[in-house]
């Protein structure tokens, strides 16, 4: 059996919990150690039982508590070379055996997990999303990418769970308080996915086989749960996907765990 849960998600912090055959991992650890402990306890999990932390990229909303948790509970951290090169400067002292390196776009096996770290388009050193293969189930964890190209789309198709970025509403971003360079960065090919981009890529990937979608990494300033959900819901409906029958749609909350998916 497998379990999937967003511990919390937004532009100020992200962490995902996944369990498969008794092995437990976090993907990203973008909150303080104390907050991660608290979020885990809310879903009945103990940080002592974590087997690894996998990092998508070095931005603080993805790595903030990673090294603290590694030191406190002796947890290995897995990241690619580019992410380590940037992250190691701020990570503090880590046990050498807890520094694990994987290659992007190459399968890695960790306990019962088969994991494919896929290169994405974002202004970090070597950012990736993760595609998890758990027996006959497939989970996509994909945030912090400016675009979804054909290569990514083809890899993620057929997933049972999509944890998927829907960062901003484009009009809200354009009209909002951010500086012009920040707006350009977020809208750019190396920035973040808008609700519309997210909806379109999801519509291309979904098969209507009762997939679970978590819309994630919402901007606090340029998006809202309601707007995000309505935008994606409407678009999927316009493509003939019924969100009350063919798929399940949920917005991953900023400060609390999502529902737990059992696969
Ligand atoms: Zn980022
Ligand atoms: Zn981020």
PDB file of C-alpha atoms and ligand atoms in Angstrom:
ATOM      1  CA  UNK A   1       0.000   0.000   0.000  1.00  0.00           C
ATOM      2  CA  UNK A   2       1.098   3.570  -0.650  1.00  0.00           C
ATOM      3  CA  UNK A   3       0.162   6.899   0.896  1.00  0.00           C
ATOM      4  CA  UNK A   4       0.528  10.381  -0.526  1.00  0.00           C
ATOM      5  CA  UNK A   5      -0.056  13.669   1.257  1.00  0.00           C
ATOM      6  CA  UNK A   6       0.888  17.312   0.774  1.00  0.00           C
ATOM      7  CA  UNK A   7       2.101  18.448   4.221  1.00  0.00           C
ATOM      8  CA  UNK A   8       1.684  22.064   3.122  1.00  0.00           C
ATOM      9  CA  UNK A   9       2.270  23.978  -0.076  1.00  0.00           C
ATOM     10  CA  UNK A  10       2.601  27.533  -1.326  1.00  0.00           C
ATOM     11  CA  UNK A  11       5.227  29.967  -2.498  1.00  0.00           C
ATOM     12  CA  UNK A  12       6.437  30.230   1.108  1.00  0.00           C
ATOM     13  CA  UNK A  13       7.048  26.518   1.699  1.00  0.00           C
ATOM     14  CA  UNK A  14       6.485  23.052   0.284  1.00  0.00           C
ATOM     15  CA  UNK A  15       6.743  19.477   1.473  1.00  0.00           C
ATOM     16  CA  UNK A  16       5.174  16.231   0.341  1.00  0.00           C
ATOM     17  CA  UNK A  17       5.008  12.961   2.278  1.00  0.00           C
ATOM     18  CA  UNK A  18       4.987   9.621   0.449  1.00  0.00           C
ATOM     19  CA  UNK A  19       4.942   6.122   1.911  1.00  0.00           C
ATOM     20  CA  UNK A  20       5.366   2.917  -0.035  1.00  0.00           C
ATOM     21  CA  UNK A  21       5.631  -0.546   1.503  1.00  0.00           C
ATOM     22  CA  UNK A  22       6.673   0.890   4.861  1.00  0.00           C
ATOM     23  CA  UNK A  23       9.326   3.204   3.434  1.00  0.00           C
ATOM     24  CA  UNK A  24       8.664   6.895   4.081  1.00  0.00           C
ATOM     25  CA  UNK A  25      10.102   9.902   2.264  1.00  0.00           C
ATOM     26  CA  UNK A  26       9.632  13.636   2.004  1.00  0.00           C
ATOM     27  CA  UNK A  27       9.870  15.435  -1.291  1.00  0.00           C
ATOM     28  CA  UNK A  28      11.160  18.892  -0.392  1.00  0.00           C
ATOM     29  CA  UNK A  29      11.335  20.205   3.130  1.00  0.00           C
ATOM     30  CA  UNK A  30      10.634  23.908   2.801  1.00  0.00           C
ATOM     31  CA  UNK A  31       9.597  24.720   6.362  1.00  0.00           C
ATOM     32  CA  UNK A  32      11.460  24.950   9.650  1.00  0.00           C
ATOM     33  CA  UNK A  33      12.245  21.656  11.395  1.00  0.00           C
ATOM     34  CA  UNK A  34       9.659  22.449  14.068  1.00  0.00           C
ATOM     35  CA  UNK A  35       6.937  23.093  11.495  1.00  0.00           C
ATOM     36  CA  UNK A  36       7.740  19.914   9.541  1.00  0.00           C
ATOM     37  CA  UNK A  37       7.518  17.917  12.801  1.00  0.00           C
ATOM     38  CA  UNK A  38       4.196  19.533  13.544  1.00  0.00           C
ATOM     39  CA  UNK A  39       2.786  18.885  10.051  1.00  0.00           C
ATOM     40  CA  UNK A  40       3.901  15.257  10.217  1.00  0.00           C
ATOM     41  CA  UNK A  41       2.239  14.792  13.601  1.00  0.00           C
ATOM     42  CA  UNK A  42      -1.006  16.145  12.121  1.00  0.00           C
ATOM     43  CA  UNK A  43      -1.091  13.131   9.796  1.00  0.00           C
ATOM     44  CA  UNK A  44       0.014  10.725  12.540  1.00  0.00           C
ATOM     45  CA  UNK A  45       3.611  10.382  11.335  1.00  0.00           C
ATOM     46  CA  UNK A  46       6.839  10.526  13.316  1.00  0.00           C
ATOM     47  CA  UNK A  47       9.911  12.203  11.765  1.00  0.00           C
ATOM     48  CA  UNK A  48      12.043   9.419  13.273  1.00  0.00           C
ATOM     49  CA  UNK A  49      10.485   7.070  10.724  1.00  0.00           C
ATOM     50  CA  UNK A  50      11.533   9.091   7.668  1.00  0.00           C
ATOM     51  CA  UNK A  51      13.943   7.229   5.392  1.00  0.00           C
ATOM     52  CA  UNK A  52      14.990  10.061   3.070  1.00  0.00           C
ATOM     53  CA  UNK A  53      14.394  13.622   1.920  1.00  0.00           C
ATOM     54  CA  UNK A  54      14.439  14.267  -1.842  1.00  0.00           C
ATOM     55  CA  UNK A  55      14.985  17.816  -3.077  1.00  0.00           C
ATOM     56  CA  UNK A  56      13.650  19.308  -6.301  1.00  0.00           C
ATOM     57  CA  UNK A  57      15.900  22.401  -6.221  1.00  0.00           C
ATOM     58  CA  UNK A  58      17.701  24.722  -3.841  1.00  0.00           C
ATOM     59  CA  UNK A  59      15.158  27.526  -3.388  1.00  0.00           C
ATOM     60  CA  UNK A  60      14.436  28.166   0.269  1.00  0.00           C
ATOM     61  CA  UNK A  61      10.729  27.299   0.031  1.00  0.00           C
ATOM     62  CA  UNK A  62      11.879  23.736  -0.813  1.00  0.00           C
ATOM     63  CA  UNK A  63      14.952  23.224   1.390  1.00  0.00           C
ATOM     64  CA  UNK A  64      14.510  25.370   4.501  1.00  0.00           C
ATOM     65  CA  UNK A  65      14.294  22.535   7.070  1.00  0.00           C
ATOM     66  CA  UNK A  66      16.102  19.795   5.139  1.00  0.00           C
ATOM     67  CA  UNK A  67      19.498  19.994   6.823  1.00  0.00           C
ATOM     68  CA  UNK A  68      17.992  20.508  10.294  1.00  0.00           C
ATOM     69  CA  UNK A  69      15.876  17.375   9.851  1.00  0.00           C
ATOM     70  CA  UNK A  70      18.849  15.448   8.483  1.00  0.00           C
ATOM     71  CA  UNK A  71      20.950  16.332  11.548  1.00  0.00           C
ATOM     72  CA  UNK A  72      18.149  15.840  14.050  1.00  0.00           C
ATOM     73  CA  UNK A  73      16.941  12.459  12.782  1.00  0.00           C
ATOM     74  CA  UNK A  74      19.938  11.210  10.799  1.00  0.00           C
ATOM     75  CA  UNK A  75      18.056  11.308   7.479  1.00  0.00           C
ATOM     76  CA  UNK A  76      19.851  11.118   4.110  1.00  0.00           C
ATOM     77  CA  UNK A  77      19.171  13.947   1.659  1.00  0.00           C
ATOM     78  CA  UNK A  78      18.997  13.125  -2.052  1.00  0.00           C
ATOM     79  CA  UNK A  79      19.598  15.850  -4.629  1.00  0.00           C
ATOM     80  CA  UNK A  80      21.372  16.213  -7.941  1.00  0.00           C
ATOM     81  CA  UNK A  81      24.795  17.832  -8.278  1.00  0.00           C
ATOM     82  CA  UNK A  82      23.525  21.252  -9.297  1.00  0.00           C
ATOM     83  CA  UNK A  83      21.152  21.473  -6.352  1.00  0.00           C
ATOM     84  CA  UNK A  84      23.857  20.305  -3.915  1.00  0.00           C
ATOM     85  CA  UNK A  85      26.323  22.873  -5.278  1.00  0.00           C
ATOM     86  CA  UNK A  86      23.896  25.670  -4.452  1.00  0.00           C
ATOM     87  CA  UNK A  87      22.353  24.191  -1.316  1.00  0.00           C
ATOM     88  CA  UNK A  88      25.508  22.997   0.421  1.00  0.00           C
ATOM     89  CA  UNK A  89      26.627  26.590   1.182  1.00  0.00           C
ATOM     90  CA  UNK A  90      23.630  27.204   3.400  1.00  0.00           C
ATOM     91  CA  UNK A  91      23.081  23.650   4.621  1.00  0.00           C
ATOM     92  CA  UNK A  92      25.466  23.714   7.563  1.00  0.00           C
ATOM     93  CA  UNK A  93      27.253  20.571   8.677  1.00  0.00           C
ATOM     94  CA  UNK A  94      25.866  17.319   7.341  1.00  0.00           C
ATOM     95  CA  UNK A  95      27.070  13.772   7.820  1.00  0.00           C
ATOM     96  CA  UNK A  96      28.899  12.703   4.710  1.00  0.00           C
ATOM     97  CA  UNK A  97      26.815   9.549   4.386  1.00  0.00           C
ATOM     98  CA  UNK A  98      23.651  11.674   4.411  1.00  0.00           C
ATOM     99  CA  UNK A  99      24.705  13.569   1.283  1.00  0.00           C
ATOM    100  CA  UNK A 100      23.312  11.503  -1.580  1.00  0.00           C
ATOM    101  CA  UNK A 101      23.571  12.462  -5.235  1.00  0.00           C
ATOM    102  CA  UNK A 102      21.248  11.371  -8.005  1.00  0.00           C
ATOM    103  CA  UNK A 103      21.318  12.079 -11.729  1.00  0.00           C
ATOM    104  CA  UNK A 104      18.562  14.019 -13.431  1.00  0.00           C
ATOM    105  CA  UNK A 105      16.609  12.149 -16.134  1.00  0.00           C
ATOM    106  CA  UNK A 106      17.855   8.799 -14.930  1.00  0.00           C
ATOM    107  CA  UNK A 107      15.937   6.248 -12.841  1.00  0.00           C
ATOM    108  CA  UNK A 108      16.988   5.732  -9.265  1.00  0.00           C
ATOM    109  CA  UNK A 109      15.844   3.057  -6.881  1.00  0.00           C
ATOM    110  CA  UNK A 110      15.310   3.859  -3.252  1.00  0.00           C
ATOM    111  CA  UNK A 111      13.956   1.042  -1.097  1.00  0.00           C
ATOM    112  CA  UNK A 112      10.655   0.131  -2.752  1.00  0.00           C
ATOM    113  CA  UNK A 113      10.506   3.370  -4.774  1.00  0.00           C
ATOM    114  CA  UNK A 114      11.410   3.704  -8.445  1.00  0.00           C
ATOM    115  CA  UNK A 115      11.992   7.404  -8.978  1.00  0.00           C
ATOM    116  CA  UNK A 116      12.510   9.390 -12.160  1.00  0.00           C
ATOM    117  CA  UNK A 117      13.812  12.926 -11.510  1.00  0.00           C
ATOM    118  CA  UNK A 118      12.812  14.898 -14.584  1.00  0.00           C
ATOM    119  CA  UNK A 119      14.476  18.167 -15.648  1.00  0.00           C
ATOM    120  CA  UNK A 120      12.134  21.142 -15.600  1.00  0.00           C
ATOM    121  CA  UNK A 121      12.313  24.818 -16.601  1.00  0.00           C
ATOM    122  CA  UNK A 122      13.037  27.058 -13.620  1.00  0.00           C
ATOM    123  CA  UNK A 123      15.637  29.587 -12.553  1.00  0.00           C
ATOM    124  CA  UNK A 124      17.536  27.263 -10.230  1.00  0.00           C
ATOM    125  CA  UNK A 125      20.790  25.358 -10.856  1.00  0.00           C
ATOM    126  CA  UNK A 126      19.361  21.972 -11.864  1.00  0.00           C
ATOM    127  CA  UNK A 127      15.661  21.811 -10.967  1.00  0.00           C
ATOM    128  CA  UNK A 128      13.650  18.607 -11.278  1.00  0.00           C
ATOM    129  CA  UNK A 129      10.181  17.224 -10.757  1.00  0.00           C
ATOM    130  CA  UNK A 130       9.765  13.663  -9.531  1.00  0.00           C
ATOM    131  CA  UNK A 131       7.823  10.849 -11.132  1.00  0.00           C
ATOM    132  CA  UNK A 132       7.360   8.007  -8.651  1.00  0.00           C
ATOM    133  CA  UNK A 133       6.602   4.479  -9.792  1.00  0.00           C
ATOM    134  CA  UNK A 134       5.119   2.459  -6.939  1.00  0.00           C
ATOM    135  CA  UNK A 135       4.302  -1.024  -8.251  1.00  0.00           C
ATOM    136  CA  UNK A 136       1.520  -0.316 -10.741  1.00  0.00           C
ATOM    137  CA  UNK A 137       0.825   3.231  -9.505  1.00  0.00           C
ATOM    138  CA  UNK A 138       2.392   6.428 -10.756  1.00  0.00           C
ATOM    139  CA  UNK A 139       2.696   9.761  -8.954  1.00  0.00           C
ATOM    140  CA  UNK A 140       3.861  13.047 -10.481  1.00  0.00           C
ATOM    141  CA  UNK A 141       5.269  15.806  -8.276  1.00  0.00           C
ATOM    142  CA  UNK A 142       5.780  18.863 -10.434  1.00  0.00           C
ATOM    143  CA  UNK A 143       6.112  22.453  -9.242  1.00  0.00           C
ATOM    144  CA  UNK A 144       8.391  25.382 -10.033  1.00  0.00           C
ATOM    145  CA  UNK A 145       8.468  25.176 -13.799  1.00  0.00           C
ATOM    146  CA  UNK A 146       7.801  27.989 -16.257  1.00  0.00           C
ATOM    147  CA  UNK A 147       6.527  25.662 -18.963  1.00  0.00           C
ATOM    148  CA  UNK A 148       5.478  22.060 -19.509  1.00  0.00           C
ATOM    149  CA  UNK A 149       6.970  20.900 -22.804  1.00  0.00           C
ATOM    150  CA  UNK A 150       6.199  17.760 -24.829  1.00  0.00           C
ATOM    151  CA  UNK A 151       9.014  15.818 -23.144  1.00  0.00           C
ATOM    152  CA  UNK A 152       7.627  16.471 -19.667  1.00  0.00           C
ATOM    153  CA  UNK A 153       4.044  15.907 -20.787  1.00  0.00           C
ATOM    154  CA  UNK A 154       4.888  12.520 -22.273  1.00  0.00           C
ATOM    155  CA  UNK A 155       6.693  11.420 -19.104  1.00  0.00           C
ATOM    156  CA  UNK A 156       3.933  12.386 -16.693  1.00  0.00           C
ATOM    157  CA  UNK A 157       0.998  10.983 -18.692  1.00  0.00           C
ATOM    158  CA  UNK A 158      -0.776   8.062 -17.076  1.00  0.00           C
ATOM    159  CA  UNK A 159      -0.137   9.182 -13.496  1.00  0.00           C
ATOM    160  CA  UNK A 160      -2.662   8.289 -10.797  1.00  0.00           C
ATOM    161  CA  UNK A 161      -1.786  11.308  -8.663  1.00  0.00           C
ATOM    162  CA  UNK A 162      -0.690  14.727  -9.906  1.00  0.00           C
ATOM    163  CA  UNK A 163       0.777  17.179  -7.436  1.00  0.00           C
ATOM    164  CA  UNK A 164       0.899  20.066  -9.845  1.00  0.00           C
ATOM    165  CA  UNK A 165       1.842  23.698  -9.744  1.00  0.00           C
ATOM    166  CA  UNK A 166      -0.864  26.320 -10.269  1.00  0.00           C
ATOM    167  CA  UNK A 167       1.063  29.328  -9.018  1.00  0.00           C
ATOM    168  CA  UNK A 168      -0.787  32.418 -10.108  1.00  0.00           C
ATOM    169  CA  UNK A 169      -3.706  33.934 -11.920  1.00  0.00           C
ATOM    170  CA  UNK A 170      -2.145  35.799 -14.809  1.00  0.00           C
ATOM    171  CA  UNK A 171      -4.384  38.887 -14.520  1.00  0.00           C
ATOM    172  CA  UNK A 172      -3.884  39.049 -10.748  1.00  0.00           C
ATOM    173  CA  UNK A 173      -0.116  38.876 -11.263  1.00  0.00           C
ATOM    174  CA  UNK A 174      -0.153  41.572 -13.951  1.00  0.00           C
ATOM    175  CA  UNK A 175      -2.332  43.907 -11.873  1.00  0.00           C
ATOM    176  CA  UNK A 176      -0.738  43.020  -8.543  1.00  0.00           C
ATOM    177  CA  UNK A 177       1.927  44.713  -6.401  1.00  0.00           C
ATOM    178  CA  UNK A 178       5.041  42.846  -7.590  1.00  0.00           C
ATOM    179  CA  UNK A 179       7.789  44.803  -9.306  1.00  0.00           C
ATOM    180  CA  UNK A 180       7.972  44.576 -13.084  1.00  0.00           C
ATOM    181  CA  UNK A 181      11.139  42.394 -13.069  1.00  0.00           C
ATOM    182  CA  UNK A 182       9.474  40.002 -10.615  1.00  0.00           C
ATOM    183  CA  UNK A 183       6.385  39.753 -12.800  1.00  0.00           C
ATOM    184  CA  UNK A 184       8.544  39.045 -15.839  1.00  0.00           C
ATOM    185  CA  UNK A 185      10.459  36.366 -13.904  1.00  0.00           C
ATOM    186  CA  UNK A 186       7.305  34.583 -12.708  1.00  0.00           C
ATOM    187  CA  UNK A 187       5.602  34.720 -16.120  1.00  0.00           C
ATOM    188  CA  UNK A 188       8.758  33.663 -17.962  1.00  0.00           C
ATOM    189  CA  UNK A 189       9.769  30.243 -19.267  1.00  0.00           C
ATOM    190  CA  UNK A 190      11.967  29.747 -16.199  1.00  0.00           C
ATOM    191  CA  UNK A 191       9.364  30.904 -13.695  1.00  0.00           C
ATOM    192  CA  UNK A 192       6.105  29.391 -12.497  1.00  0.00           C
ATOM    193  CA  UNK A 193       2.956  27.919 -14.040  1.00  0.00           C
ATOM    194  CA  UNK A 194      -0.196  30.023 -14.088  1.00  0.00           C
ATOM    195  CA  UNK A 195      -3.602  28.503 -13.353  1.00  0.00           C
ATOM    196  CA  UNK A 196      -4.329  28.503 -17.106  1.00  0.00           C
ATOM    197  CA  UNK A 197      -1.056  26.795 -18.038  1.00  0.00           C
ATOM    198  CA  UNK A 198      -1.581  24.243 -15.301  1.00  0.00           C
ATOM    199  CA  UNK A 199      -5.140  23.510 -16.458  1.00  0.00           C
ATOM    200  CA  UNK A 200      -4.057  23.085 -20.048  1.00  0.00           C
ATOM    201  CA  UNK A 201      -1.201  20.695 -19.254  1.00  0.00           C
ATOM    202  CA  UNK A 202      -3.401  18.706 -16.902  1.00  0.00           C
ATOM    203  CA  UNK A 203      -6.088  18.418 -19.585  1.00  0.00           C
ATOM    204  CA  UNK A 204      -3.446  17.062 -21.975  1.00  0.00           C
ATOM    205  CA  UNK A 205      -2.139  14.559 -19.427  1.00  0.00           C
ATOM    206  CA  UNK A 206      -5.349  13.319 -17.823  1.00  0.00           C
ATOM    207  CA  UNK A 207      -7.138  10.205 -18.971  1.00  0.00           C
ATOM    208  CA  UNK A 208     -10.268  10.515 -16.807  1.00  0.00           C
ATOM    209  CA  UNK A 209      -9.437   7.323 -14.906  1.00  0.00           C
ATOM    210  CA  UNK A 210     -10.294   8.870 -11.547  1.00  0.00           C
ATOM    211  CA  UNK A 211      -6.934  10.545 -11.095  1.00  0.00           C
ATOM    212  CA  UNK A 212      -6.325  12.673  -7.997  1.00  0.00           C
ATOM    213  CA  UNK A 213      -5.017  16.176  -8.597  1.00  0.00           C
ATOM    214  CA  UNK A 214      -3.505  18.450  -5.987  1.00  0.00           C
ATOM    215  CA  UNK A 215      -3.100  22.015  -7.255  1.00  0.00           C
ATOM    216  CA  UNK A 216       0.019  23.222  -5.482  1.00  0.00           C
ATOM    217  CA  UNK A 217       2.490  26.049  -4.895  1.00  0.00           C
ATOM    218  CA  UNK A 218      -0.171  28.788  -5.019  1.00  0.00           C
ATOM    219  CA  UNK A 219       1.021  32.355  -4.699  1.00  0.00           C
ATOM    220  CA  UNK A 220      -0.396  34.091  -1.639  1.00  0.00           C
ATOM    221  CA  UNK A 221      -0.441  37.434  -3.448  1.00  0.00           C
ATOM    222  CA  UNK A 222      -1.488  36.507  -6.977  1.00  0.00           C
ATOM    223  CA  UNK A 223      -3.885  33.611  -6.502  1.00  0.00           C
ATOM    224  CA  UNK A 224      -6.551  32.198  -4.216  1.00  0.00           C
ATOM    225  CA  UNK A 225      -7.771  28.680  -3.574  1.00  0.00           C
ATOM    226  CA  UNK A 226     -11.177  29.493  -5.023  1.00  0.00           C
ATOM    227  CA  UNK A 227      -9.913  31.200  -8.162  1.00  0.00           C
ATOM    228  CA  UNK A 228      -7.373  28.460  -8.812  1.00  0.00           C
ATOM    229  CA  UNK A 229      -9.872  25.644  -8.379  1.00  0.00           C
ATOM    230  CA  UNK A 230     -12.587  27.302 -10.475  1.00  0.00           C
ATOM    231  CA  UNK A 231     -10.161  28.118 -13.293  1.00  0.00           C
ATOM    232  CA  UNK A 232      -8.811  24.575 -13.536  1.00  0.00           C
ATOM    233  CA  UNK A 233     -12.231  22.985 -12.974  1.00  0.00           C
ATOM    234  CA  UNK A 234     -13.850  25.065 -15.735  1.00  0.00           C
ATOM    235  CA  UNK A 235     -11.091  24.322 -18.205  1.00  0.00           C
ATOM    236  CA  UNK A 236     -11.155  20.584 -17.542  1.00  0.00           C
ATOM    237  CA  UNK A 237     -14.949  20.590 -17.922  1.00  0.00           C
ATOM    238  CA  UNK A 238     -14.602  22.424 -21.237  1.00  0.00           C
ATOM    239  CA  UNK A 239     -12.357  19.545 -22.345  1.00  0.00           C
ATOM    240  CA  UNK A 240     -15.017  16.991 -21.440  1.00  0.00           C
ATOM    241  CA  UNK A 241     -13.513  15.920 -18.093  1.00  0.00           C
ATOM    242  CA  UNK A 242     -16.075  15.721 -15.305  1.00  0.00           C
ATOM    243  CA  UNK A 243     -14.489  16.728 -11.997  1.00  0.00           C
ATOM    244  CA  UNK A 244     -17.288  15.099 -10.046  1.00  0.00           C
ATOM    245  CA  UNK A 245     -16.791  11.730 -11.766  1.00  0.00           C
ATOM    246  CA  UNK A 246     -13.628  11.298 -13.872  1.00  0.00           C
ATOM    247  CA  UNK A 247     -11.084  13.032 -11.640  1.00  0.00           C
ATOM    248  CA  UNK A 248     -10.731  14.386  -8.097  1.00  0.00           C
ATOM    249  CA  UNK A 249      -9.506  17.940  -7.714  1.00  0.00           C
ATOM    250  CA  UNK A 250      -8.120  19.441  -4.500  1.00  0.00           C
ATOM    251  CA  UNK A 251      -6.093  22.546  -3.710  1.00  0.00           C
ATOM    252  CA  UNK A 252      -3.080  21.784  -1.495  1.00  0.00           C
ATOM    253  CA  UNK A 253      -3.320  24.105   1.500  1.00  0.00           C
ATOM    254  CA  UNK A 254      -0.672  26.628   2.470  1.00  0.00           C
ATOM    255  CA  UNK A 255      -0.426  25.766   6.164  1.00  0.00           C
ATOM    256  CA  UNK A 256      -1.959  22.372   6.730  1.00  0.00           C
ATOM    257  CA  UNK A 257      -1.906  18.861   5.319  1.00  0.00           C
ATOM    258  CA  UNK A 258      -4.098  17.873   2.400  1.00  0.00           C
ATOM    259  CA  UNK A 259      -6.264  14.781   2.410  1.00  0.00           C
ATOM    260  CA  UNK A 260      -4.269  11.556   2.379  1.00  0.00           C
ATOM    261  CA  UNK A 261      -4.469   9.509  -0.823  1.00  0.00           C
ATOM    262  CA  UNK A 262      -4.158   5.767  -0.365  1.00  0.00           C
ATOM    263  CA  UNK A 263      -3.125   3.844  -3.430  1.00  0.00           C
TER     264      UNK A 263
HETATM  265 ZN1  LIG B   1      11.796  27.615  -7.063  1.00  0.00          ZN
HETATM  266 ZN1  LIG B   2       9.064  27.093  -5.009  1.00  0.00          ZN
END
